[in-house]
């Protein structure tokens, strides 16, 4: 889902960068309110954790394996605003130091993976888990559902961003200047892959990690950071 | 023929490889950044600003002919900076540009992009016609992406990662965010080593994973365990920060020094970008 440089026009990148500024500002304020000075390293290490989740390959059917993005898991563990900052930090490091995901597309990537993914996933999790007991199966199902919906909506958002490019940016003879596929191709290509394969990897990781954490420290889910 | 037992362990191998790839990339970057080359001698702030200008230019230009000089400059700068050209090409051309080429291939054909035919061929009963606008669009797309990736990798390889993160302050990024990014980066080494150790231990102790569900259980248990270690570690890190005089307001040490050479480099970069933009408008 990482959008490299050159897939989106500079104007699109600028718009998403501008959209993310108030979100980052709000996230900083929210995190300052909820996390104490003591928890600054917690945020940095949480960001490292969200980076490292992608190193864990999960076996899936047919002997193949894939990795999760972990945005919803981080949102359940840290809260959505802190997750927004943690995932942003991970994306900045990936883009700037490892060339994974574009620098000019950092606003769009953060919008999809540090805003849409954790927020949609987290609120689906909150809606389904409601006031259920911390150790309940309902929370595990809610975490899985949140992860699935979160990643699919984020993929839809990326698909729309790709699909708008040939409509908005083309030469006089119709030659696409950036991502060449319109909404009719880009949206199904992005969404179907996540509905059928990647979404389920996200479900497995998020639900099972929540289940293990419930066993180890169920108090964490009782009005803790989540 | 693929070995089914090997396939069952695929996730273990791939996880170890992911962790090792991170460590290898990070180590390789530090090694290149410490060499005495042209880009390494520049002030990281000036270098970052100039590379961002090149990147924005490459992304904005609408002609592959105008973007190509930027790509060639990357190769020359890589050589002047004592970067092994084969490694550089392997790192920059494989994966993203190659993946982009696969994505854009169908748009070269008349079925997707109608226009003046440049080449046609017959395979069995199918006739493929490559069109001028399709070919031009595909070449522009791939050249732009290869150039963008090369610029970012070149910047990352020739600048110490800790310094590159400090440069974010130049762009007005709040100090607390820069500190979080820098701390996060340092802990990535620790976590990557942790992931490698976890999966090496899994590989040596589990013996055989009989079902993918068992593998999922192992992986997710280890992610949960990593999270628990994370929370414990943050407490220890905070105590260590306090012992070093942290009062809640982060302070970053900066040792950047600009020389006339840095200013000259920046001027050259601005002139090149302005010229390419001008040519882009007049073409």
Short mmCIF file of C-alpha atoms in Angstrom, two decimals:
data_model
loop_
_atom_site.label_atom_id
_atom_site.label_comp_id
_atom_site.label_asym_id
_atom_site.label_seq_id
_atom_site.Cartn_x
_atom_site.Cartn_y
_atom_site.Cartn_z
CA UNK A 1 0.00 0.00 0.00
CA UNK A 2 3.07 2.26 0.13
CA UNK A 3 2.72 4.72 -2.75
CA UNK A 4 6.13 5.44 -4.33
CA UNK A 5 7.20 8.81 -5.78
CA UNK A 6 5.91 9.37 -9.31
CA UNK A 7 2.56 7.57 -9.00
CA UNK A 8 0.73 10.70 -7.83
CA UNK A 9 0.95 14.21 -9.26
CA UNK A 10 2.73 16.91 -7.20
CA UNK A 11 -0.66 18.66 -6.77
CA UNK A 12 -2.23 15.50 -5.29
CA UNK A 13 0.78 15.06 -3.01
CA UNK A 14 0.47 18.71 -1.94
CA UNK A 15 -3.24 18.34 -1.16
CA UNK A 16 -2.67 15.27 1.02
CA UNK A 17 0.29 16.93 2.73
CA UNK A 18 -1.97 19.91 3.51
CA UNK A 19 -4.76 17.61 4.74
CA UNK A 20 -2.34 15.80 7.06
CA UNK A 21 -0.99 18.97 8.75
CA UNK A 22 -4.12 19.63 10.88
CA UNK A 23 -4.40 15.89 11.57
CA UNK A 24 -0.81 15.74 12.84
CA UNK A 25 -1.39 18.91 14.87
CA UNK A 26 -4.54 17.43 16.43
CA UNK A 27 -2.71 14.15 17.05
CA UNK A 28 0.16 15.98 18.82
CA UNK A 29 -2.33 17.84 21.03
CA UNK A 30 -4.31 14.70 21.83
CA UNK A 31 -1.17 12.73 22.60
CA UNK A 32 0.19 15.54 24.82
CA UNK A 33 -3.07 15.43 26.78
CA UNK A 34 -3.24 11.66 27.20
CA UNK A 35 0.42 10.66 27.38
CA UNK A 36 2.62 12.05 30.13
CA UNK A 37 6.27 13.10 29.68
CA UNK A 38 7.07 9.65 31.01
CA UNK A 39 5.51 8.13 27.93
CA UNK A 40 7.56 9.93 25.23
CA UNK A 41 9.86 6.90 24.82
CA UNK A 42 6.68 4.80 24.81
CA UNK A 43 5.59 6.58 21.63
CA UNK A 44 9.03 6.15 19.99
CA UNK A 45 9.20 2.48 20.89
CA UNK A 46 5.55 2.09 19.81
CA UNK A 47 6.55 3.52 16.42
CA UNK A 48 9.44 1.04 16.24
CA UNK A 49 6.95 -1.72 17.11
CA UNK A 50 4.64 -0.65 14.25
CA UNK A 51 7.65 -0.77 11.88
CA UNK A 52 8.73 -4.18 13.15
CA UNK A 53 5.26 -5.78 12.78
CA UNK A 54 5.93 -5.74 9.03
CA UNK A 55 8.98 -7.98 9.56
CA UNK A 56 6.81 -10.77 10.98
CA UNK A 57 5.68 -13.02 8.13
CA UNK A 58 2.48 -14.90 8.85
CA UNK A 59 1.82 -18.27 7.16
CA UNK A 60 -1.41 -18.35 5.16
CA UNK A 61 -3.17 -21.06 3.16
CA UNK A 62 -1.22 -22.81 0.41
CA UNK A 63 2.18 -22.55 2.11
CA UNK A 64 2.71 -18.88 1.25
CA UNK A 65 3.11 -16.07 3.74
CA UNK A 66 2.46 -12.34 4.04
CA UNK A 67 2.94 -9.53 6.52
CA UNK A 68 0.46 -7.24 8.22
CA UNK A 69 0.58 -3.44 8.34
CA UNK A 70 -0.51 -3.47 11.99
CA UNK A 71 -2.07 0.03 12.00
CA UNK A 72 -5.26 -1.09 13.73
CA UNK A 73 -3.36 -3.20 16.25
CA UNK A 74 -1.22 -0.18 17.17
CA UNK A 75 -4.42 1.95 17.41
CA UNK A 76 -6.00 -0.59 19.81
CA UNK A 77 -2.81 -0.68 21.91
CA UNK A 78 -1.90 3.04 21.90
CA UNK A 79 -5.17 4.79 20.98
CA UNK A 80 -5.90 6.20 17.49
CA UNK A 81 -4.12 9.57 17.87
CA UNK A 82 -0.93 8.04 19.24
CA UNK A 83 -1.16 5.38 16.50
CA UNK A 84 -1.40 8.18 13.93
CA UNK A 85 1.93 9.58 15.17
CA UNK A 86 3.56 6.16 15.60
CA UNK A 87 2.64 5.02 12.07
CA UNK A 88 3.68 8.42 10.65
CA UNK A 89 7.10 8.05 12.30
CA UNK A 90 7.46 4.54 10.86
CA UNK A 91 6.45 5.77 7.38
CA UNK A 92 8.87 8.72 7.53
CA UNK A 93 11.74 6.38 8.43
CA UNK A 94 10.78 3.94 5.67
CA UNK A 95 10.52 6.70 3.05
CA UNK A 96 13.51 8.81 4.03
CA UNK A 97 16.02 6.15 5.04
CA UNK A 98 15.04 3.09 3.04
CA UNK A 99 13.30 4.50 -0.06
CA UNK A 100 10.18 2.43 0.72
CA UNK A 101 7.19 4.67 -0.07
CA UNK A 102 7.67 8.05 -1.64
CA UNK A 103 8.92 11.23 0.00
CA UNK A 104 6.66 13.43 -2.12
CA UNK A 105 3.80 10.96 -1.48
CA UNK A 106 4.37 10.96 2.30
CA UNK A 107 1.16 12.97 2.88
CA UNK A 108 -0.94 10.50 0.87
CA UNK A 109 0.72 7.48 2.49
CA UNK A 110 0.17 8.95 5.96
CA UNK A 111 -3.45 9.77 5.09
CA UNK A 112 -4.11 6.14 4.10
CA UNK A 113 -2.03 4.28 6.65
CA UNK A 114 -1.63 6.65 9.60
CA UNK A 115 -5.11 8.22 9.52
CA UNK A 116 -7.74 6.19 7.62
CA UNK A 117 -6.42 2.76 8.65
CA UNK A 118 -6.06 3.28 12.42
CA UNK A 119 -9.12 5.51 12.84
CA UNK A 120 -11.58 3.41 10.81
CA UNK A 121 -10.24 0.21 12.37
CA UNK A 122 -10.24 1.58 15.89
CA UNK A 123 -13.82 2.88 15.77
CA UNK A 124 -15.10 -0.38 14.23
CA UNK A 125 -13.31 -2.14 17.13
CA UNK A 126 -14.90 0.24 19.67
CA UNK A 127 -18.35 -0.12 18.09
CA UNK A 128 -18.31 -3.92 18.17
CA UNK A 129 -16.50 -4.40 21.49
CA UNK A 130 -18.65 -1.72 23.20
CA UNK A 131 -18.54 -2.36 26.96
CA UNK A 132 -17.75 -6.06 26.72
CA UNK A 133 -15.48 -7.57 29.39
CA UNK A 134 -11.77 -7.16 28.73
CA UNK A 135 -11.16 -10.89 28.38
CA UNK A 136 -14.18 -11.57 26.14
CA UNK A 137 -14.12 -13.25 22.74
CA UNK A 138 -16.16 -10.28 21.49
CA UNK A 139 -13.08 -8.06 21.79
CA UNK A 140 -11.03 -10.49 19.75
CA UNK A 141 -13.73 -10.54 17.03
CA UNK A 142 -14.00 -6.73 17.23
CA UNK A 143 -10.22 -6.40 16.76
CA UNK A 144 -10.31 -8.71 13.73
CA UNK A 145 -13.30 -6.88 12.21
CA UNK A 146 -11.66 -3.50 12.85
CA UNK A 147 -8.44 -4.65 11.17
CA UNK A 148 -10.31 -6.01 8.14
CA UNK A 149 -12.52 -2.95 7.62
CA UNK A 150 -9.61 -0.58 8.35
CA UNK A 151 -7.23 -2.06 5.79
CA UNK A 152 -9.93 -2.40 3.11
CA UNK A 153 -11.05 1.24 3.53
CA UNK A 154 -7.39 2.36 3.43
CA UNK A 155 -6.91 0.34 0.22
CA UNK A 156 -10.06 1.96 -1.22
CA UNK A 157 -8.64 5.37 -0.36
CA UNK A 158 -5.34 4.52 -2.13
CA UNK A 159 -7.31 3.14 -5.11
CA UNK A 160 -9.27 6.40 -5.42
CA UNK A 161 -6.04 8.42 -5.25
CA UNK A 162 -4.52 6.31 -8.06
CA UNK A 163 -7.72 6.29 -10.10
CA UNK A 164 -8.11 10.08 -10.07
CA UNK A 165 -4.69 10.63 -11.67
CA UNK A 166 -5.54 9.91 -15.34
CA UNK A 167 -8.77 11.89 -14.99
CA UNK A 168 -7.01 14.97 -13.64
CA UNK A 169 -3.54 14.81 -15.19
CA UNK A 170 -3.14 13.93 -18.85
CA UNK A 171 -1.79 15.44 -22.05
CA UNK A 172 -3.98 16.91 -24.81
CA UNK A 173 -4.03 13.53 -26.61
CA UNK A 174 -5.14 11.71 -23.45
CA UNK A 175 -1.78 10.24 -22.40
CA UNK A 176 -1.77 9.75 -18.62
CA UNK A 177 1.04 11.63 -16.86
CA UNK A 178 1.00 9.70 -13.58
CA UNK A 179 -0.71 6.46 -12.51
CA UNK A 180 -2.22 5.37 -15.83
CA UNK A 181 -5.31 3.48 -14.62
CA UNK A 182 -8.65 5.12 -13.95
CA UNK A 183 -11.05 4.46 -11.07
CA UNK A 184 -12.63 1.48 -12.91
CA UNK A 185 -9.29 -0.40 -12.76
CA UNK A 186 -7.39 1.11 -9.79
CA UNK A 187 -10.17 0.77 -7.21
CA UNK A 188 -11.01 -2.92 -7.86
CA UNK A 189 -7.29 -3.77 -8.15
CA UNK A 190 -6.53 -2.25 -4.76
CA UNK A 191 -9.70 -3.31 -2.93
CA UNK A 192 -10.02 -6.89 -4.22
CA UNK A 193 -6.47 -7.83 -3.21
CA UNK A 194 -7.15 -6.58 0.31
CA UNK A 195 -10.66 -8.10 0.56
CA UNK A 196 -9.40 -11.53 -0.51
CA UNK A 197 -5.81 -11.84 0.81
CA UNK A 198 -4.14 -8.99 2.70
CA UNK A 199 -7.23 -8.13 4.78
CA UNK A 200 -7.21 -11.66 6.22
CA UNK A 201 -3.53 -11.46 7.16
CA UNK A 202 -4.41 -8.28 9.05
CA UNK A 203 -7.35 -10.06 10.75
CA UNK A 204 -5.20 -13.01 11.84
CA UNK A 205 -2.43 -10.83 13.28
CA UNK A 206 -4.68 -8.28 15.01
CA UNK A 207 -7.18 -10.76 16.48
CA UNK A 208 -4.61 -13.29 17.67
CA UNK A 209 -2.29 -10.68 19.18
CA UNK A 210 -5.25 -9.15 21.07
CA UNK A 211 -6.19 -12.68 22.24
CA UNK A 212 -2.66 -13.33 23.54
CA UNK A 213 -2.47 -9.92 25.22
CA UNK A 214 -5.85 -10.58 26.87
CA UNK A 215 -4.41 -13.76 28.36
CA UNK A 216 -1.26 -12.04 29.55
CA UNK A 217 -2.68 -8.72 30.78
CA UNK A 218 -6.44 -8.37 30.47
CA UNK A 219 -6.44 -5.17 32.58
CA UNK A 220 -4.77 -3.42 29.65
CA UNK A 221 -8.01 -3.49 27.68
CA UNK A 222 -10.12 -2.17 30.58
CA UNK A 223 -10.16 1.54 29.95
CA UNK A 224 -6.38 1.59 29.67
CA UNK A 225 -4.91 3.41 26.72
CA UNK A 226 -7.54 1.86 24.48
CA UNK B 1 9.82 -29.16 -7.44
CA UNK B 2 9.07 -27.27 -4.24
CA UNK B 3 9.55 -29.11 -0.99
CA UNK B 4 6.32 -28.97 1.11
CA UNK B 5 8.32 -29.00 4.35
CA UNK B 6 10.35 -26.06 3.10
CA UNK B 7 7.12 -24.23 2.19
CA UNK B 8 5.83 -24.72 5.75
CA UNK B 9 8.96 -22.95 6.99
CA UNK B 10 8.68 -20.19 4.39
CA UNK B 11 7.33 -17.68 6.91
CA UNK B 12 10.28 -18.33 9.26
CA UNK B 13 12.84 -17.82 6.50
CA UNK B 14 11.08 -14.73 5.20
CA UNK B 15 10.84 -13.17 8.66
CA UNK B 16 14.55 -13.78 9.27
CA UNK B 17 15.30 -12.32 5.83
CA UNK B 18 13.13 -9.22 6.52
CA UNK B 19 15.03 -8.53 9.75
CA UNK B 20 18.38 -9.20 8.11
CA UNK B 21 17.50 -7.00 5.12
CA UNK B 22 16.81 -4.10 7.48
CA UNK B 23 20.09 -4.63 9.33
CA UNK B 24 22.01 -5.07 6.04
CA UNK B 25 20.50 -1.91 4.50
CA UNK B 26 21.19 0.12 7.61
CA UNK B 27 24.77 -1.16 7.93
CA UNK B 28 25.47 -0.67 4.21
CA UNK B 29 24.16 2.90 4.38
CA UNK B 30 26.38 3.75 7.35
CA UNK B 31 29.37 2.23 5.55
CA UNK B 32 28.77 4.32 2.40
CA UNK B 33 27.99 7.44 4.44
CA UNK B 34 31.38 7.15 6.17
CA UNK B 35 33.33 6.98 2.88
CA UNK B 36 35.19 10.03 1.61
CA UNK B 37 33.18 10.90 -1.47
CA UNK B 38 31.63 13.98 -3.06
CA UNK B 39 28.11 13.77 -1.62
CA UNK B 40 29.42 12.66 1.78
CA UNK B 41 31.43 15.89 1.97
CA UNK B 42 28.33 18.09 1.67
CA UNK B 43 26.40 19.52 4.62
CA UNK B 44 23.36 17.21 5.15
CA UNK B 45 20.96 20.21 5.20
CA UNK B 46 22.11 21.52 1.80
CA UNK B 47 22.24 18.04 0.35
CA UNK B 48 18.69 17.21 1.52
CA UNK B 49 17.25 20.49 0.21
CA UNK B 50 18.95 20.02 -3.18
CA UNK B 51 17.81 16.40 -3.47
CA UNK B 52 14.25 17.36 -2.58
CA UNK B 53 14.41 20.02 -5.31
CA UNK B 54 15.61 17.37 -7.79
CA UNK B 55 12.87 15.01 -6.62
CA UNK B 56 10.10 17.59 -7.02
CA UNK B 57 11.52 18.47 -10.46
CA UNK B 58 11.58 14.80 -11.53
CA UNK B 59 8.00 14.27 -10.32
CA UNK B 60 6.76 17.47 -11.97
CA UNK B 61 8.38 17.16 -15.42
CA UNK B 62 6.22 15.72 -18.17
CA UNK B 63 8.97 14.52 -20.50
CA UNK B 64 11.21 11.47 -20.12
CA UNK B 65 13.87 13.26 -22.18
CA UNK B 66 14.11 16.00 -19.53
CA UNK B 67 14.05 13.57 -16.59
CA UNK B 68 16.80 11.36 -18.05
CA UNK B 69 19.64 13.87 -17.29
CA UNK B 70 18.62 13.73 -13.63
CA UNK B 71 18.88 9.94 -13.71
CA UNK B 72 22.30 10.11 -15.40
CA UNK B 73 23.38 12.67 -12.77
CA UNK B 74 22.42 10.15 -10.08
CA UNK B 75 24.73 7.56 -11.63
CA UNK B 76 27.61 10.06 -11.93
CA UNK B 77 27.08 11.28 -8.36
CA UNK B 78 27.00 7.66 -7.16
CA UNK B 79 30.40 7.06 -8.78
CA UNK B 80 31.82 10.33 -7.39
CA UNK B 81 30.56 9.30 -3.96
CA UNK B 82 32.35 5.94 -4.17
CA UNK B 83 29.17 3.91 -4.24
CA UNK B 84 29.44 0.53 -5.92
CA UNK B 85 27.46 1.08 -9.14
CA UNK B 86 26.24 -2.52 -9.39
CA UNK B 87 24.84 -2.43 -5.84
CA UNK B 88 23.29 0.96 -6.53
CA UNK B 89 21.60 -0.24 -9.74
CA UNK B 90 20.41 -3.44 -8.06
CA UNK B 91 18.91 -1.45 -5.20
CA UNK B 92 17.30 1.23 -7.34
CA UNK B 93 16.13 -0.59 -10.47
CA UNK B 94 14.79 -3.77 -8.94
CA UNK B 95 11.47 -3.94 -7.19
CA UNK B 96 9.81 -0.48 -7.47
CA UNK B 97 10.80 0.45 -11.09
CA UNK B 98 10.50 -3.19 -12.22
CA UNK B 99 7.12 -3.53 -10.50
CA UNK B 100 6.04 -0.22 -12.09
CA UNK B 101 7.10 -1.50 -15.51
CA UNK B 102 4.90 -4.58 -15.04
CA UNK B 103 1.99 -2.35 -13.99
CA UNK B 104 2.35 0.00 -16.94
CA UNK B 105 2.99 -2.64 -19.66
CA UNK B 106 -0.70 -3.12 -20.65
CA UNK B 107 -1.12 0.65 -21.17
CA UNK B 108 1.37 0.51 -24.08
CA UNK B 109 -1.13 -1.43 -26.19
CA UNK B 110 -3.86 0.02 -28.40
CA UNK B 111 -6.54 -1.80 -26.39
CA UNK B 112 -5.83 0.45 -23.40
CA UNK B 113 -4.26 3.52 -25.06
CA UNK B 114 -5.44 4.15 -28.63
CA UNK B 115 -3.22 6.19 -30.93
CA UNK B 116 -0.63 6.09 -33.70
CA UNK B 117 0.77 2.51 -33.95
CA UNK B 118 4.57 2.18 -33.62
CA UNK B 119 4.94 -1.60 -33.58
CA UNK B 120 2.66 -4.60 -34.00
CA UNK B 121 3.19 -8.32 -33.52
CA UNK B 122 1.24 -11.56 -33.72
CA UNK B 123 1.27 -14.26 -31.06
CA UNK B 124 -1.00 -17.19 -32.05
CA UNK B 125 -4.31 -15.53 -32.97
CA UNK B 126 -3.67 -12.35 -30.97
CA UNK B 127 -2.39 -9.14 -32.59
CA UNK B 128 -0.63 -6.71 -30.27
CA UNK B 129 -0.27 -3.07 -31.32
CA UNK B 130 1.93 -0.72 -29.31
CA UNK B 131 0.90 2.91 -29.75
CA UNK B 132 2.94 6.11 -29.59
CA UNK B 133 1.04 7.70 -26.64
CA UNK B 134 1.03 4.34 -24.83
CA UNK B 135 4.79 3.90 -25.25
CA UNK B 136 5.55 7.53 -24.34
CA UNK B 137 3.37 7.33 -21.23
CA UNK B 138 4.99 4.05 -20.09
CA UNK B 139 8.54 5.34 -20.66
CA UNK B 140 7.77 8.59 -18.79
CA UNK B 141 6.22 6.67 -15.88
CA UNK B 142 9.14 4.23 -15.47
CA UNK B 143 11.92 6.80 -16.02
CA UNK B 144 10.32 9.14 -13.47
CA UNK B 145 10.00 6.38 -10.88
CA UNK B 146 13.54 5.05 -11.46
CA UNK B 147 14.90 8.61 -11.08
CA UNK B 148 12.88 9.30 -7.92
CA UNK B 149 13.98 6.05 -6.28
CA UNK B 150 17.62 6.69 -7.29
CA UNK B 151 17.55 10.19 -5.78
CA UNK B 152 16.13 9.00 -2.46
CA UNK B 153 18.50 6.01 -2.22
CA UNK B 154 21.49 8.20 -3.11
CA UNK B 155 20.57 10.69 -0.38
CA UNK B 156 20.04 7.91 2.13
CA UNK B 157 23.29 6.09 1.24
CA UNK B 158 25.51 9.16 1.44
CA UNK B 159 24.13 10.66 4.65
CA UNK B 160 24.38 9.21 8.14
CA UNK B 161 20.84 8.23 9.08
CA UNK B 162 21.02 10.02 12.42
CA UNK B 163 21.99 13.26 10.61
CA UNK B 164 19.32 12.82 7.96
CA UNK B 165 16.70 12.64 10.69
CA UNK B 166 18.09 15.76 12.39
CA UNK B 167 17.74 17.62 9.07
CA UNK B 168 13.95 17.37 9.51
CA UNK B 169 14.33 20.32 11.93
CA UNK B 170 15.31 22.52 8.96
CA UNK B 171 11.82 21.96 7.53
CA UNK B 172 10.17 23.16 10.73
CA UNK B 173 9.28 19.70 12.00
CA UNK B 174 8.70 20.00 15.78
CA UNK B 175 11.62 18.96 17.95
CA UNK B 176 9.59 16.39 19.85
CA UNK B 177 8.68 14.67 16.57
CA UNK B 178 12.32 14.63 15.41
CA UNK B 179 13.33 13.19 18.77
CA UNK B 180 10.64 10.49 18.50
CA UNK B 181 11.83 9.59 14.98
CA UNK B 182 15.48 9.45 16.11
CA UNK B 183 14.65 7.31 19.15
CA UNK B 184 12.45 5.05 17.05
CA UNK B 185 15.26 4.54 14.55
CA UNK B 186 17.69 3.52 17.28
CA UNK B 187 15.24 0.95 18.67
CA UNK B 188 14.63 -0.50 15.23
CA UNK B 189 18.10 -2.09 15.36
CA UNK B 190 17.21 -3.69 18.64
CA UNK B 191 13.83 -4.91 17.42
CA UNK B 192 15.19 -6.21 14.11
CA UNK B 193 17.80 -8.20 16.02
CA UNK B 194 15.03 -9.40 18.33
CA UNK B 195 12.92 -10.59 15.36
CA UNK B 196 15.91 -12.40 13.88
CA UNK B 197 16.67 -14.09 17.20
CA UNK B 198 13.02 -15.06 17.72
CA UNK B 199 12.73 -16.77 14.35
CA UNK B 200 16.17 -18.39 14.54
CA UNK B 201 15.06 -19.85 17.88
CA UNK B 202 11.72 -20.93 16.38
CA UNK B 203 13.53 -22.57 13.49
CA UNK B 204 15.92 -24.48 15.75
CA UNK B 205 13.40 -25.53 18.40
CA UNK B 206 10.07 -26.09 16.70
CA UNK B 207 11.52 -28.53 14.17
CA UNK B 208 8.48 -28.83 11.97
CA UNK B 209 5.37 -26.67 11.66
CA UNK B 210 2.66 -29.14 10.68
CA UNK B 211 -0.14 -26.66 9.93
CA UNK B 212 -0.37 -23.01 8.91
CA UNK B 213 -2.52 -22.32 12.01
CA UNK B 214 0.33 -23.48 14.22
CA UNK B 215 2.62 -21.10 12.37
CA UNK B 216 0.12 -18.24 12.80
CA UNK B 217 -0.05 -18.99 16.50
CA UNK B 218 3.76 -18.87 16.82
CA UNK B 219 4.05 -15.58 14.93
CA UNK B 220 1.24 -13.75 16.71
CA UNK B 221 2.38 -14.96 20.13
CA UNK B 222 5.79 -13.51 19.32
CA UNK B 223 4.28 -10.18 18.20
CA UNK B 224 2.35 -10.02 21.50
CA UNK B 225 5.54 -10.87 23.37
CA UNK B 226 7.43 -8.15 21.47
CA UNK B 227 4.74 -5.65 22.52
CA UNK B 228 5.15 -6.66 26.17
CA UNK B 229 8.90 -6.18 25.91
CA UNK B 230 8.20 -2.79 24.29
CA UNK B 231 6.18 -1.53 27.25
CA UNK B 232 8.77 -2.78 29.75
CA UNK B 233 11.55 -1.19 27.73
CA UNK B 234 9.88 2.24 27.53
CA UNK B 235 9.96 2.47 31.33
CA UNK B 236 13.68 1.62 31.40
CA UNK B 237 14.41 4.07 28.58
CA UNK B 238 12.59 6.85 30.45
CA UNK B 239 14.68 6.21 33.57
CA UNK B 240 17.85 6.27 31.43
CA UNK B 241 16.74 9.58 29.86
CA UNK B 242 16.14 11.06 33.33
CA UNK B 243 19.59 10.00 34.45
CA UNK B 244 21.04 11.88 31.46
CA UNK B 245 19.28 15.12 32.39
CA UNK B 246 16.01 14.90 30.40
CA UNK B 247 13.51 17.41 31.77
CA UNK B 248 10.61 16.92 29.37
CA UNK B 249 11.93 19.37 26.76
CA UNK B 250 14.03 17.57 24.16
CA UNK B 251 17.25 19.18 22.91
CA UNK B 252 19.02 17.98 19.81
CA UNK B 253 22.73 18.40 19.30
CA UNK B 254 23.50 19.87 15.91
CA UNK B 255 27.00 19.99 14.45
CA UNK B 256 26.19 21.04 10.90
CA UNK B 257 28.65 23.50 9.32
CA UNK B 258 28.02 25.04 5.91
CA UNK B 259 31.00 25.81 3.68
CA UNK B 260 31.20 27.78 0.38
CA UNK B 261 31.16 24.41 -1.40
CA UNK B 262 27.69 23.69 0.06
CA UNK B 263 26.35 27.04 -1.12
CA UNK B 264 27.83 26.47 -4.58
CA UNK B 265 26.26 23.01 -4.75
CA UNK B 266 22.86 24.43 -3.75
CA UNK B 267 23.17 27.16 -6.38
CA UNK B 268 23.97 24.54 -9.05
CA UNK B 269 20.99 22.45 -7.96
CA UNK B 270 18.64 25.46 -8.15
CA UNK B 271 19.97 26.43 -11.60
CA UNK B 272 19.59 22.87 -12.94
CA UNK B 273 16.02 22.57 -11.60
CA UNK B 274 15.05 26.02 -12.92
CA UNK B 275 16.52 25.17 -16.35
CA UNK B 276 14.65 21.84 -16.50
CA UNK B 277 11.37 23.50 -15.47
CA UNK B 278 11.92 26.20 -18.12
CA UNK B 279 12.63 23.58 -20.81
CA UNK B 280 9.57 21.65 -19.65
CA UNK B 281 7.40 24.69 -20.27
CA UNK B 282 8.92 25.52 -23.65
CA UNK B 283 8.85 21.96 -25.03
#
